[in-house]
């Protein structure tokens, strides 16, 4: 459960709050305190710590001296003091013009020095140098989750580096080198997580998933106002990828339940006057309680559409716990007040305790039902643009 407010307080968008002190040591230490107060177990510093900023500074993997005179170690240390993890953003494979990597190591960069270049992980010497650099930053700053972004289309860089009779070789060596680098980073840092971002979900494949978790499954999380997209992404990825997260920009139940998965990311305006930490803490605690069910079996209980005229509902079941959770959402233009769902994977002869929790996160009913009845059909009613959470357990 993580606080990350780069897009809210530091991004280039003029729609967001101007907060120049956010990307400083003092601003980040305060953010860690806010994350702790919210009940988060992780704090996330994104692309705001290096000279040149994002995106022009990718390739300068050292701290802004004025804003972070002591590096990022004080931030990592405070996270660890509170038994929290520290997430740090890096984009090692993209090299912007006139950055340190571009100027000092052009032999490992593919493409024109006047434009963004691709750092060639297929070169063993270059890969070793980059691996050592990243490991040194992880050690120096106390990073627990290494977040690797990848905002570049590599295909032309690979093709242009190969002769016509050797097309594909640079790509093969690059991909092999990338996995070697990740394996070495993990070997040198037991317990370290790798967050596979890749411009928001563009590199979710079997090999990366065996080494990493997509904590930013889509760049749609970079802005607010699309809970239905998050519902759709969960419904789709839930069939194939057990661990992934999205970002919630509000702590109302409809928004946060749409975003919550096996983890919870939030960009909450904790710097605003009157921000309700108690209500936000309650929302995050609910998401935290549900996390364990996302490691179970996944079932669609309704159709899965993108339109805001429909219901959507899905279920996570933990056979080892004999319990699970159902999420149900009535979208804002849905004309139907209710829907009948058939819950899955239940013992038809057993009794189950059902707890229904409404949009205000209040328990509205508790009842005992036979598994057969729940499989035959459970009628639920929800107001427009609201949600219902059903937790159940076998008695």
CSV table of C-alpha atoms in Angstrom, one decimal, residues 217 228-241 244 293-294 296-306 311-317 325-329 331 339-345 374-375 377-378 380 392:
chain,number,residue,atom,x,y,z
A,217,UNK,CA,0.2,-1.4,-15.2
A,228,UNK,CA,-14.1,2.4,-15.1
A,229,UNK,CA,-10.8,2.0,-17.0
A,230,UNK,CA,-9.3,0.6,-13.8
A,231,UNK,CA,-12.2,-1.9,-13.4
A,232,UNK,CA,-11.6,-3.1,-17.0
A,233,UNK,CA,-7.9,-3.5,-16.5
A,234,UNK,CA,-8.4,-5.5,-13.4
A,235,UNK,CA,-11.0,-7.7,-15.1
A,236,UNK,CA,-8.7,-8.4,-18.0
A,237,UNK,CA,-5.3,-8.8,-16.2
A,238,UNK,CA,-6.9,-10.7,-13.4
A,239,UNK,CA,-7.2,-13.7,-15.8
A,240,UNK,CA,-3.4,-13.8,-16.5
A,241,UNK,CA,-1.3,-11.8,-14.1
A,244,UNK,CA,-0.3,-5.7,-10.6
A,293,UNK,CA,-7.8,-12.3,-1.8
A,294,UNK,CA,-6.1,-11.2,-5.0
A,296,UNK,CA,-6.7,-16.5,-5.2
A,297,UNK,CA,-8.7,-17.6,-8.2
A,298,UNK,CA,-10.4,-15.0,-10.3
A,299,UNK,CA,-13.9,-15.1,-11.8
A,300,UNK,CA,-16.0,-12.8,-13.9
A,301,UNK,CA,-19.5,-12.5,-12.5
A,302,UNK,CA,-20.9,-10.2,-15.2
A,303,UNK,CA,-19.9,-9.3,-18.7
A,304,UNK,CA,-16.9,-7.1,-19.1
A,305,UNK,CA,-17.5,-3.9,-21.1
A,306,UNK,CA,-16.0,-0.4,-21.3
A,311,UNK,CA,-22.7,-3.2,-14.1
A,312,UNK,CA,-19.4,-5.0,-13.7
A,313,UNK,CA,-18.6,-7.5,-11.0
A,314,UNK,CA,-15.8,-10.0,-10.3
A,315,UNK,CA,-14.8,-12.4,-7.6
A,316,UNK,CA,-11.6,-13.5,-6.0
A,317,UNK,CA,-11.7,-16.8,-4.1
A,325,UNK,CA,-14.3,-11.1,-1.9
A,326,UNK,CA,-16.7,-9.9,-4.6
A,327,UNK,CA,-16.5,-6.4,-6.1
A,328,UNK,CA,-19.6,-4.9,-7.8
A,329,UNK,CA,-19.8,-1.6,-9.5
A,331,UNK,CA,-21.6,2.8,-13.4
A,339,UNK,CA,-28.0,-7.4,-10.9
A,340,UNK,CA,-28.0,-11.1,-10.1
A,341,UNK,CA,-24.6,-12.7,-9.7
A,342,UNK,CA,-23.7,-16.3,-9.4
A,343,UNK,CA,-20.8,-16.8,-7.1
A,344,UNK,CA,-18.2,-19.4,-8.0
A,345,UNK,CA,-16.0,-22.1,-6.4
A,374,UNK,CA,-25.1,-18.2,-3.8
A,375,UNK,CA,-24.3,-20.2,-6.9
A,377,UNK,CA,-27.9,-16.4,-7.9
A,378,UNK,CA,-27.5,-13.5,-5.4
A,380,UNK,CA,-27.7,-7.1,-5.3
A,392,UNK,CA,-17.6,-14.1,2.5
